Amino acid sequence: MKIYVPLDSAAVALGADAVAEAIVTEAARRGVTIELVRNGSHGMVWLEPLVEIATDAGRIGIGPMTVADVPALFGGIARHPKALGLVENLPWMKGQTRLTFARVGVIDPLSLADYRAHGGMVGLDRAKAMSKAEIVAEVTESGLRGRGGAGFPTGIKWKTVSEAPGERKYIVCNADEGDSATFADRMLMEGDPFTLIEGMAIAGLATGAAKGFVYIRSEYPVAIRIMEAAVRLAREAAILGAQFDIEIRVGAGAYVCGEETSLLNSLEGKRGVVRAKPPLPALEGFMGKPTVVNNVISLASVPVILAKGAAHYKDFGLGRSRGTIPLQIAGNVRFGGLYETAFGLTLGQIVDDIAGGTATGRPVKAVQVGGPLGAYHPRSDFATPFGYEEFAGQGGLIGHAGLTIFDDSADMLAQARFAMEFCAIESCGKCTPCRIGAVRGVETIDRIAKGDAAAIPLLTDLCSTMKSGSLCALGGFTPYPVLSALTHFPDDFTPAKEAAE
Amino acid sequence: MKDFIIPDRDFGTPAAKSKRMVTLTIDGFDVTVPEGTSIMRAAAEAGIQVPKLCATDSVDAFGSCRLCLVEIEGRNGTPASCTTPVAPGLKVQTQNARLKQLRRGVMELYISDHPLDCLTCSANGDCELQDMAGAVGLRDVRYDAVDTHFKVKNTSGEANPLYIPRDDSNPYFSYDPQKCIVCSRCVRACEEVQGTFALTIEGRGFDSRVSFGAKTDDALASDCVSCGACVAACPTATLQEKSIVEIGTPSHSVITTCAYCGVGCSFKAEMRGDELVRMTPYKHGKANRGHSCVKGRFAYGYASHKDRILKPMIREAISDPWQEVSWAEAMEFAAAKMKGIQTKYGRNSVGVITSSRCTNEETYLVQKLTRAVFMNNNTDTCARVCHSPTGYGLGQTFGTSAGTQDFDSVEEADVIMVIGANPSAAHPVFASRMKKRLRKGAQLIVVDPRRTETVEGPHYKAAHHLALTPGTNVAVVSAIAHVIVTEGLFDEAFIRERCDWDEFQDYAEFIAAPNHSPEAVEILTGVPAEEVRKAARLYATGGNAAIYYGLGVTEHSQGSTTVIGIANLAMLTGNVGRRGVGVNPLRGQNNVQGSCDMGSFPHELPGYRHVKNPDVRAIYENLWGVTIEACTARVRTSCNPIPTRTTSRRGWRRWNV
């Protein structure tokens, strides 16, 4: 009997470890031999812990599991009160186009055999037979853009590093996934670490880099453990080694170190403050050497591009947003989790159809897209297709593709204040608009909350200073949530209490 | 008034060294600057001042204040002009309505966290924050600031946790965190200019404050060496000389040369009336390029010390008290006495010693007085004690006894060999410039018995420290030469072209003898032979290699021989005659070179021309209208001032300039 219990942090937070332990105990008590696999999560967080049992027909899902539900597992799966049928046939799974996340939730994350059996290493093997320029061209042709949020074409970045003079070059994977409501990087590292390793190895081949770093935030202990184990296994299997090796580095808790230049400073052992650009990290990055800094998802999307060809990947998507994007749906939502799909679904389809509206059942008031620095979109934006340019056109951004959903009880002034407060807490303190501006932003919103209407133009002026004046996206993008809240929900910024009286 | 205090324009970012020129347009004007120049500097060179606070041309661009934002045609956003390099054909706008609005917005934020006590502030009139508020036309601060760093108590009357009291622990300057704008200029000056890394930014976001190490450290307890680079870099009154706080702003300044060590830093003596308010390093000083050490910067109490003699004084006998007299009386007295002694005891009975802290003009006049009036060659200089082996050794080898480089040269060295010197302590400003080069990757070899901070410090470490037994300089230098010769690391083309090939072969045979090998001399020198070999290979093959040496070489009985050996190393490897290389004596006083140039030694007329040579004497005899004594007096020094034993065989002299 082969049983899958996720080791994914979200599943563990919902009791997966206790369920796994109970399964082992129960099996021993009954004298049943089981093979327990701790896999990644399929991304249906409302069903976690989602236990799967392998059958001849496929993997039957049971969830959300509790310890009390364990004994019934051994009495005929189909009759289990929480049996869901074949996982692959669940609507959430059937609707997706899983390219990057194809193996996440499916395989044993630390089994190279399992990885290879599910199409792993095909991309790297193909890349080994290609020239640097051919690999770069393939990635460029795929249309892959930086999934960390900036959307810069990955192939062009690789080309710059590949052609930059320098004896030493580096691949740095940005796994400092600090945006609230985003978890794609974590899920991938926990559920399919070899994909990231393979993607980085391909990047090494394409650029001539012999060393890679994965900079993982300290808040991801499971991902750190899995990645370290996977790197060890990859070395033992000679996937990593003299030609290209990877080191796992752990952050120290600063959100701003997810900004690539702060990350590089932190990696070098310096204060995690933002560097001015130019010089671009592609030319002078880690230790002043040409460096690719890519998000986890960007790098993890490379193996499938190499394995199936640029055209296959490029075929998905719309406009200049090619391929697939792992949406991370969270907040006040009925079905939250990870949903990989081609670019192009409208915001309304995502929120109403896929996520099923709010958990409270109340009307959706706003959706924040792109993490804490993303804009709040009202229902009037729901026709916007999910794509880089499309969201920019609506005064927003897709960022790392996290969506946080709010019902009509949300106070958008409080959300605007939260954005400024977040910036004030997380600012590295280097540039003035962010360092002082965020603190003044909180104070000015407090004035507005007290009914000082004169503070509203001051807030918009401040946002304009922060947006155009800040050194990096932390200060520069904080105006997105603030101004979108102010623009779309002006009623929340009027002295409502007085008006009500 | 300000023009007197800051006559030196600040170009915002350091000059680029590229020879490739780039032309761009700034505010409609064509500007041509070296590749790698920032837009800010290019604008400044065209006379366009872009507002700035975190940029200053002594440190690299940082891009934090966001006042210098500009617009570039065809590029998104408003890039900072300090961190954006020029590119051919760029069309840059430094002034328009959008930029004005942005700059006002930034200044409004700065001022919202600044105590507006300008009238009583020690930097009033000399404050860049004040200047920029004016430059951007800030007229109103609309924020009701709750969190500030300058309010001692917050609005509810409780102690403000962000307020940090002034740190007066350093005797020379104060640090007042409430006035700090967190531009990091001080931190960067401490790192980039001085290389001490005593300062950092503590905390992050709004909490960021300049800190002397840990939050609990004060300036005096920190690694700070009081060089004053941070104070010079500070645009506000946050880091301020205590003398300015006490006296007020200066009204005028005089350029002068520091009287302490052999570096010879240029300073601006900033005055109010005839009171010296402060000494600031002069940006255009060729030795120091705007940097200083604690001595020149702050230890100028001598300028107005009560022990200073301000009026001429005479006395008949050593047992008499000094008597103040007029200059005329003093001159007459001195002249009469000198003449009387000569009349009674002979022409050679008087003589003169000059200091190497005197100017060229002064030392020239003193030797002329000796030769043309006292009619003897009894002139000497304090350089006799410290660097006469340099004078002799370099004279014998190079034909002139001067060091071969200026201090700027170190910026182009790839290998730096320091012998018998600890510049970190004795030539601090040169040490800072050297360390800056070391931090950029130049390799360091230290030949010194002591493990000084020149051997290892923040972000540099000697590749080889040859900790020799005192007194074995010649053996170590010869062993290095032995390795270079026997391993074929010498530069034959250079030697054939610029030196004497036959003499070289004679020398090579001599130095290649097994008794000069590192292995043979190890028992004497105490330096592991392999280290000597590695150091020799690095010196010979590491690119531009420069030697800097001090009194650990010259103040030995074999000083001249070591100097000759050092010059031989440079000639052997072709490390002389261009920038970044050479043989560089680190002198004891700021004008050792000049006092020697001017003829302060008894045997040499100005320009190192030997007094024995009748043609040389004839030049000065014609000029001065006197007959010059042909020989130096036996009472002073020998006519042939060879302080140490040497043979012509070891000095395979003559570098053909």
XYZ file of C-alpha atoms in Angstrom, chain B residues 217-492:
276
model
C 29.976 52.375 21.234
C 30.851 56.047 21.265
C 33.276 57.700 18.884
C 36.225 57.546 21.273
C 35.760 53.866 22.100
C 35.478 52.930 18.432
C 38.123 52.070 15.848
C 38.061 55.725 14.722
C 41.514 57.237 14.238
C 40.215 60.837 14.050
C 41.472 61.400 10.519
C 38.536 63.744 9.977
C 37.501 62.277 6.621
C 33.955 61.762 7.911
C 33.772 65.315 9.205
C 34.988 66.665 5.883
C 32.428 64.536 4.054
C 29.443 65.445 6.259
C 27.114 67.858 4.472
C 25.474 69.052 7.701
C 26.457 69.810 11.304
C 26.080 66.153 12.264
C 29.820 65.588 12.313
C 31.362 68.914 13.172
C 34.752 70.129 14.349
C 34.473 71.287 17.937
C 36.504 74.363 17.028
C 33.743 75.458 14.649
C 31.175 74.889 17.379
C 33.228 77.019 19.767
C 34.544 79.765 17.491
C 32.146 79.997 14.556
C 32.585 79.801 10.808
C 35.889 80.938 9.315
C 36.065 84.044 7.185
C 39.043 83.242 4.991
C 41.599 80.560 4.405
C 45.275 80.157 3.596
C 46.738 77.178 1.719
C 49.637 75.651 3.597
C 51.605 72.447 3.992
C 51.327 70.200 7.003
C 54.436 70.375 9.153
C 54.251 66.861 10.573
C 55.352 63.846 8.537
C 57.051 63.204 5.224
C 53.843 63.007 3.209
C 53.522 66.776 3.079
C 49.756 67.139 2.898
C 48.302 70.408 1.697
C 45.849 72.075 4.032
C 43.595 75.035 4.117
C 44.174 76.905 7.328
C 40.724 78.363 7.847
C 40.891 81.597 9.757
C 38.731 84.140 11.496
C 40.887 87.208 11.726
C 44.233 85.788 12.790
C 42.635 83.014 14.779
C 42.993 79.565 13.285
C 39.511 77.994 13.302
C 40.274 74.701 11.661
C 42.627 72.900 9.317
C 40.935 71.187 6.402
C 42.770 69.001 3.912
C 43.170 70.744 0.585
C 41.458 68.960 -2.245
C 44.075 69.931 -4.776
C 47.016 68.882 -2.586
C 49.020 66.495 -4.717
C 50.210 64.430 -1.781
C 46.901 64.021 -0.018
C 44.140 64.772 -2.561
C 41.830 66.097 0.115
C 42.626 63.540 2.805
C 44.304 64.050 6.156
C 45.321 62.316 9.346
C 44.655 63.283 12.934
C 47.937 65.178 13.225
C 47.511 67.666 10.430
C 43.753 67.862 10.762
C 43.362 68.405 14.469
C 46.747 68.631 16.264
C 47.468 72.215 15.256
C 47.686 73.604 18.773
C 51.267 74.575 17.950
C 49.919 77.320 15.701
C 49.030 79.480 18.645
C 50.896 77.752 21.461
C 52.197 79.997 24.199
C 55.687 78.535 23.867
C 55.943 79.770 20.329
C 58.605 82.395 19.755
C 57.002 85.346 18.068
C 59.735 87.951 18.454
C 63.486 87.807 17.925
C 65.474 87.218 21.078
C 69.185 87.369 21.796
C 71.516 86.597 24.660
C 75.236 87.116 25.149
C 75.869 83.897 27.010
C 73.981 80.701 27.610
C 73.691 81.653 31.263
C 71.905 84.910 30.406
C 68.164 85.226 30.111
C 66.668 85.737 26.636
C 66.071 89.336 25.705
C 63.430 90.451 23.192
C 64.796 92.872 20.624
C 63.830 94.364 17.275
C 64.534 92.502 14.077
C 67.183 95.049 13.074
C 68.975 94.666 16.371
C 68.787 90.898 16.226
C 70.199 90.786 12.697
C 73.043 93.059 13.574
C 73.811 91.073 16.700
C 73.848 87.762 14.865
C 75.920 89.079 11.977
C 78.464 90.639 14.298
C 78.786 87.499 16.398
C 79.185 85.163 13.425
C 81.746 87.453 11.878
C 83.559 87.752 15.224
C 83.799 83.988 15.594
C 85.130 83.613 12.063
C 87.681 86.369 12.669
C 88.848 84.763 15.855
C 88.665 81.052 14.970
C 88.805 80.980 11.200
C 86.401 80.740 8.284
C 85.328 77.180 9.022
C 84.386 77.899 12.594
C 80.695 78.540 11.804
C 78.101 76.401 10.129
C 74.367 75.955 9.617
C 71.852 73.164 9.873
C 68.453 73.508 8.208
C 65.273 71.608 8.811
C 63.582 69.619 6.121
C 60.362 71.288 7.164
C 61.662 74.493 5.622
C 60.592 75.543 2.168
C 62.781 75.294 -0.903
C 63.290 79.049 -0.818
C 64.400 79.020 2.802
C 66.848 76.154 2.427
C 68.230 77.649 -0.755
C 68.854 80.941 0.987
C 70.528 79.314 3.982
C 73.015 77.354 1.898
C 73.661 80.496 -0.140
C 74.282 82.421 3.075
C 76.738 79.754 4.125
C 78.606 79.601 0.848
C 78.416 83.205 -0.296
C 78.674 84.991 3.051
C 80.344 82.628 5.513
C 82.479 81.452 2.578
C 82.457 77.793 3.598
C 80.417 74.649 2.881
C 79.329 74.119 6.460
C 75.703 73.601 5.642
C 73.764 70.510 6.467
C 70.190 69.345 6.887
C 68.287 67.054 9.159
C 67.844 64.748 6.171
C 71.399 63.731 6.941
C 70.047 61.558 9.741
C 67.121 59.978 7.993
C 67.698 59.686 4.294
C 71.298 60.386 3.303
C 71.630 56.687 2.367
C 68.783 57.363 -0.057
C 70.605 60.373 -1.423
C 73.751 58.351 -1.931
C 72.192 55.049 -2.965
C 69.783 56.462 -5.512
C 72.400 58.921 -6.729
C 74.789 56.057 -7.393
C 72.208 53.906 -9.153
C 69.794 56.283 -10.821
C 72.103 59.248 -11.168
C 69.867 61.427 -9.064
C 68.979 60.941 -5.452
C 65.278 61.637 -5.744
C 62.478 59.129 -5.336
C 61.040 58.146 -8.676
C 57.286 58.647 -8.171
C 54.676 61.001 -6.801
C 52.082 59.729 -4.343
C 49.380 59.448 -7.036
C 51.451 56.688 -8.597
C 50.366 54.146 -5.980
C 46.885 54.166 -7.527
C 48.342 52.283 -10.480
C 50.536 49.801 -8.638
C 49.730 46.089 -8.849
C 52.339 44.900 -6.369
C 53.415 47.075 -3.473
C 56.525 46.147 -1.488
C 56.920 48.032 1.784
C 60.369 47.706 3.336
C 61.260 48.927 6.794
C 58.298 51.189 7.163
C 54.904 51.300 8.816
C 53.067 53.929 6.835
C 49.822 53.265 8.737
C 51.419 54.970 11.720
C 54.153 57.138 10.244
C 52.746 58.205 6.872
C 49.016 57.753 7.458
C 47.687 59.603 4.442
C 49.946 57.692 2.086
C 48.895 54.504 3.907
C 45.240 55.314 3.227
C 45.953 55.802 -0.451
C 47.949 52.580 -0.564
C 45.232 50.624 1.245
C 42.643 51.924 -1.184
C 44.700 50.356 -3.958
C 45.138 47.156 -1.947
C 41.386 46.887 -1.460
C 41.057 47.059 -5.218
C 43.227 43.977 -5.500
C 46.880 45.064 -5.548
C 49.203 42.579 -3.813
C 51.267 43.547 -0.786
C 54.705 42.395 0.343
C 55.960 43.689 3.680
C 59.618 43.383 4.654
C 59.742 44.349 8.300
C 60.584 42.556 11.547
C 57.387 43.869 13.087
C 53.873 42.644 12.471
C 52.405 46.132 12.104
C 48.980 47.144 10.884
C 50.592 47.652 7.492
C 50.799 43.850 7.283
C 47.093 43.311 7.806
C 44.064 45.512 8.257
C 40.453 45.916 7.183
C 40.038 44.206 3.797
C 43.738 43.856 3.000
C 46.456 41.450 3.999
C 50.051 41.129 2.861
C 50.573 38.227 0.480
C 54.014 37.855 2.019
C 55.366 39.234 5.266
C 59.118 38.741 5.367
C 59.676 39.231 9.096
C 63.428 39.474 8.944
C 65.885 39.652 11.832
C 66.852 43.301 12.342
C 70.043 44.145 10.509
C 69.591 41.689 7.651
C 68.054 44.026 5.063
C 70.888 43.575 2.584
C 70.700 39.807 2.862
C 66.951 39.748 2.177
C 67.067 42.263 -0.674
C 70.012 40.365 -2.192
C 68.174 37.061 -1.817
C 65.189 38.547 -3.682
C 67.564 39.675 -6.429
C 69.169 36.233 -6.413
C 65.803 34.609 -7.125
C 64.981 37.118 -9.870
C 68.340 36.553 -11.566
C 68.620 32.791 -11.143
C 65.003 32.128 -12.088
C 65.317 34.323 -15.156
C 62.649 36.782 -14.005
C 64.627 39.895 -14.928
C 63.608 42.163 -17.800
C 66.433 41.794 -20.274
